[in-house]
PDB file of C-alpha atoms in Angstrom:
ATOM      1  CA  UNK A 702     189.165 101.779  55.219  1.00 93.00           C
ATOM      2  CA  UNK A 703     190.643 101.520  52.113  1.00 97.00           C
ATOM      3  CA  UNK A 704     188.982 103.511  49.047  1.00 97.00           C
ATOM      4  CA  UNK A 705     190.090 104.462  45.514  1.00 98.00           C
ATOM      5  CA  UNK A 706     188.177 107.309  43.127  1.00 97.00           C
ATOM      6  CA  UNK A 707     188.794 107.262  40.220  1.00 97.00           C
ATOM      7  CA  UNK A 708     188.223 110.266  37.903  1.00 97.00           C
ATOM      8  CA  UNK A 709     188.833 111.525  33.963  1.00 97.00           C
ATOM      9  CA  UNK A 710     187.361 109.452  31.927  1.00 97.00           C
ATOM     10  CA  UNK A 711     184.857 110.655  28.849  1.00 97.00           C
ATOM     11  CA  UNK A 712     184.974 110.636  25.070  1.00 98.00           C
ATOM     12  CA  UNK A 713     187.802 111.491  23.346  1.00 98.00           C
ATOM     13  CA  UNK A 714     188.459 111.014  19.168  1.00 98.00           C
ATOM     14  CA  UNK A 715     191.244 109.328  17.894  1.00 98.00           C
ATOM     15  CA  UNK A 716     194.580 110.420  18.231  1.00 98.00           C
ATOM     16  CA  UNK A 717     192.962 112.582  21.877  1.00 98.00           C
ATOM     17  CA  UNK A 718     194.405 113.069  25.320  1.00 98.00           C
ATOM     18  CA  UNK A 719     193.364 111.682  28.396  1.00 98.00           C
ATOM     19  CA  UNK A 720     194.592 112.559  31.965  1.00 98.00           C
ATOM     20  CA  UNK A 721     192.726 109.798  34.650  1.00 98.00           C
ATOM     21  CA  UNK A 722     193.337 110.389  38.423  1.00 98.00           C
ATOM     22  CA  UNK A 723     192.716 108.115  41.773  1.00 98.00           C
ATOM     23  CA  UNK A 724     192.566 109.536  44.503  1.00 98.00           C
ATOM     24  CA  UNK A 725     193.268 107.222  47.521  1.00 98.00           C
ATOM     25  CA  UNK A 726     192.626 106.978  51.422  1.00 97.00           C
ATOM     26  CA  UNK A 727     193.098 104.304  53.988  1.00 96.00           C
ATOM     27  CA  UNK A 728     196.296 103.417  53.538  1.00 96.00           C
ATOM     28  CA  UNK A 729     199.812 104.805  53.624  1.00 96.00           C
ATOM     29  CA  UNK A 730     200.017 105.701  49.605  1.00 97.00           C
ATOM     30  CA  UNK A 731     203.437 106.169  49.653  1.00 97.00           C
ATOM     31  CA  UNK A 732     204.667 103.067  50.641  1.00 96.00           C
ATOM     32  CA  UNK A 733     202.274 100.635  48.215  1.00 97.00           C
ATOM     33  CA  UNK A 734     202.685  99.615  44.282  1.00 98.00           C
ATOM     34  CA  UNK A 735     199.673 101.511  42.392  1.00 98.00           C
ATOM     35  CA  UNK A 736     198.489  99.841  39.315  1.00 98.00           C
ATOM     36  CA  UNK A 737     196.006 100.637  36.359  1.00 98.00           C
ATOM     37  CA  UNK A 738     193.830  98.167  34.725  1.00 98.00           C
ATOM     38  CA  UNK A 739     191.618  98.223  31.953  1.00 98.00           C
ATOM     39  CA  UNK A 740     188.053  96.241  30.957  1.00 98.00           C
ATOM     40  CA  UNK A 741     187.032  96.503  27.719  1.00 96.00           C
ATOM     41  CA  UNK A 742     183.684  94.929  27.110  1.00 91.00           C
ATOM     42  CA  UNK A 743     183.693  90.984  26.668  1.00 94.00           C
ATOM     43  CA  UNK A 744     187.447  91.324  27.655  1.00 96.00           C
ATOM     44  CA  UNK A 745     189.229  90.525  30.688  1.00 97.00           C
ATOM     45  CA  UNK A 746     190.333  92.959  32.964  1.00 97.00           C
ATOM     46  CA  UNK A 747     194.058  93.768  32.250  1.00 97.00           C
ATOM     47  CA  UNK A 748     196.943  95.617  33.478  1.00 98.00           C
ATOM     48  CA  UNK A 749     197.685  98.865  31.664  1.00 98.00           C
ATOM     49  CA  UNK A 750     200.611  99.684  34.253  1.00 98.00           C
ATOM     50  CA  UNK A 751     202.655  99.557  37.490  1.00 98.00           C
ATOM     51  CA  UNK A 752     204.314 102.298  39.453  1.00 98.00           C
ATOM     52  CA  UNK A 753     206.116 101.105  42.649  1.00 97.00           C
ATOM     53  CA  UNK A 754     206.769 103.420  45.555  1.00 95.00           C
ATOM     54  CA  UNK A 755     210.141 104.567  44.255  1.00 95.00           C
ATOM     55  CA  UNK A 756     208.531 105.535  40.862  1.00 94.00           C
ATOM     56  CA  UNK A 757     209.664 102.955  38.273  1.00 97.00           C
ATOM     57  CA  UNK A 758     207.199 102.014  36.273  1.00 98.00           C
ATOM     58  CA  UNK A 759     206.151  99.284  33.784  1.00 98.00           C
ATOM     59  CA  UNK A 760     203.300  99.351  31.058  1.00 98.00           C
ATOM     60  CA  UNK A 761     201.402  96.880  28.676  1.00 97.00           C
ATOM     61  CA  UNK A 762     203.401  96.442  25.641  1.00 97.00           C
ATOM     62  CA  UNK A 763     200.042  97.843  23.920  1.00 96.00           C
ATOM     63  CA  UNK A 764     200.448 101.231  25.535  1.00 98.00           C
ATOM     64  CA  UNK A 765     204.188 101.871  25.558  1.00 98.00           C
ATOM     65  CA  UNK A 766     205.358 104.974  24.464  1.00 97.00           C
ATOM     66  CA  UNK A 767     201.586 106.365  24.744  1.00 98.00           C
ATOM     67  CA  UNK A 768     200.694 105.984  28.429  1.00 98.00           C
ATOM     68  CA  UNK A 769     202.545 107.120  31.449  1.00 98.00           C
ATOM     69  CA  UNK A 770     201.995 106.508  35.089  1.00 98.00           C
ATOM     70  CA  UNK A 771     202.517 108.748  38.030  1.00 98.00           C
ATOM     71  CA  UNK A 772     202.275 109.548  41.555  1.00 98.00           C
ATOM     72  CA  UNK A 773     201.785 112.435  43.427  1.00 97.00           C
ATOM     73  CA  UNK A 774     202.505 111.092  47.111  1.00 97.00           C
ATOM     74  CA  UNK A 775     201.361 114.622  48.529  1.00 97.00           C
ATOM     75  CA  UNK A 776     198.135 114.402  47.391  1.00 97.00           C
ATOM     76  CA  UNK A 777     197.274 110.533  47.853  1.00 98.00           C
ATOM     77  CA  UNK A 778     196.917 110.519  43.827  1.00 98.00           C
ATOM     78  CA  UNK A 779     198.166 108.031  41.026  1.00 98.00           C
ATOM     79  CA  UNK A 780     197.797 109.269  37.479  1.00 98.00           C
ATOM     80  CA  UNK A 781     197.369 107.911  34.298  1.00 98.00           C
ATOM     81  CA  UNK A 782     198.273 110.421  30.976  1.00 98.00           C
ATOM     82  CA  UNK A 783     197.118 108.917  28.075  1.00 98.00           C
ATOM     83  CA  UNK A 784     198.476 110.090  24.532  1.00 98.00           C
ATOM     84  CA  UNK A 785     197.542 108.992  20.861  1.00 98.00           C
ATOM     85  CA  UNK A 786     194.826 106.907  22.182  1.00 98.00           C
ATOM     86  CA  UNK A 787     193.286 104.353  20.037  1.00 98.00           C
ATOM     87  CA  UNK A 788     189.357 103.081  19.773  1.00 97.00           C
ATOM     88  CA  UNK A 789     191.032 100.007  21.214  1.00 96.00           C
ATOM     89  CA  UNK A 790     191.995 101.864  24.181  1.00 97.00           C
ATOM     90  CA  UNK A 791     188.315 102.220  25.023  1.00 98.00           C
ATOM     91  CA  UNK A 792     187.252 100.214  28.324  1.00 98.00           C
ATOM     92  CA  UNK A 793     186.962 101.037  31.968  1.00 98.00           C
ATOM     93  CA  UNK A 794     189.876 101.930  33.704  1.00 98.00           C
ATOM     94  CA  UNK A 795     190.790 100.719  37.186  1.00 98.00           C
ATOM     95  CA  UNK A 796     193.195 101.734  39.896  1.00 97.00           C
ATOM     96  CA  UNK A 797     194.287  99.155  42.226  1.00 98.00           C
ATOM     97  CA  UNK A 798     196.161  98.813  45.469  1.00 98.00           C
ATOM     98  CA  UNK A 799     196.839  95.340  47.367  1.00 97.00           C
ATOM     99  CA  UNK A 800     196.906  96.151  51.172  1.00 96.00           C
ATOM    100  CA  UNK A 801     198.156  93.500  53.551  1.00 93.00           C
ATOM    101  CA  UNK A 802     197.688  90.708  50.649  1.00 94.00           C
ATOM    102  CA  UNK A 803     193.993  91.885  50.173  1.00 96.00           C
ATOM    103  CA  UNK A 804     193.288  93.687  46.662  1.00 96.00           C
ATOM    104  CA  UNK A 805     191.501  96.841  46.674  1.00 97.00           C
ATOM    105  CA  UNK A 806     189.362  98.570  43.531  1.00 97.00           C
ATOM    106  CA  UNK A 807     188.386 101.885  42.469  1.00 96.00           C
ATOM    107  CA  UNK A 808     184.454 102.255  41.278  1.00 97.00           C
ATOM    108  CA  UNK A 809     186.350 102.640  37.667  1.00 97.00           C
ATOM    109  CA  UNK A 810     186.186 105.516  35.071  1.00 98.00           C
ATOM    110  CA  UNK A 811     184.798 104.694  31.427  1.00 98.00           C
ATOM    111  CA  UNK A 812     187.286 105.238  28.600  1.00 98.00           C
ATOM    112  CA  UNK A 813     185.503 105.852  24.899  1.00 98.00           C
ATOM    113  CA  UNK A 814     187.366 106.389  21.830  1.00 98.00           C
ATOM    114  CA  UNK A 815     185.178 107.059  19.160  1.00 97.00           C
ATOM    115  CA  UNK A 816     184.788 109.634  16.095  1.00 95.00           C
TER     116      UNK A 816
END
């Protein structure tokens, strides 16, 4: 079956690094879109960004220039660098994966930018 762990999150200050992974299984990674998405508390869940199986990528306008998405096909794993990050960045972040028109969720990894 499908299943996505994801891992990285913590506390970080202002202006910190971040490096979240997802590890995935159940499906053949390399041919599906990966996406991150983020919850922040009384927020909607949004979508932070897309990488497609060929590697382009698009992000939030929010996190452009910040953020970057990437894949490692070898290892099943979509990453998600994140640069200059901002207490507004703080949330839980999701992978996702939609297999045969059915989406699929990581657990999610909790985000905290504080001083």
């Amino acid at each position: 079956q499908v299943q996505l762990v994801e891992s990285g999150g913590g506390l970080v200050q202002p202006g910190g690094s971040l490096r979240l992974s997802c590890r995935a299984s159940g499906f053949i990674f390399s041919s599906y879109v990966m996406a991150w998405y983020r919850q922040a508390p009384g927020k909607p869940r949004e979508l932070v960004a897309i990488i497609n199986s060929g590697g382009r990528t698009t992000y939030v306008d929010s996190v452009k220039g910040r953020f970057t998405i990437s894949r490692e096909n070898a290892e099943n794993t979509v990453y998600l660098q994140m640069n200059s990050l901002k207490p507004e960045d703080t949330a839980v972040y999701y992978c996702t994966v939609s297999v045969q028109g059915r989406p699929y969720w990581g657990q999610g990894t909790q985000v905290t930018v504080s001083s």
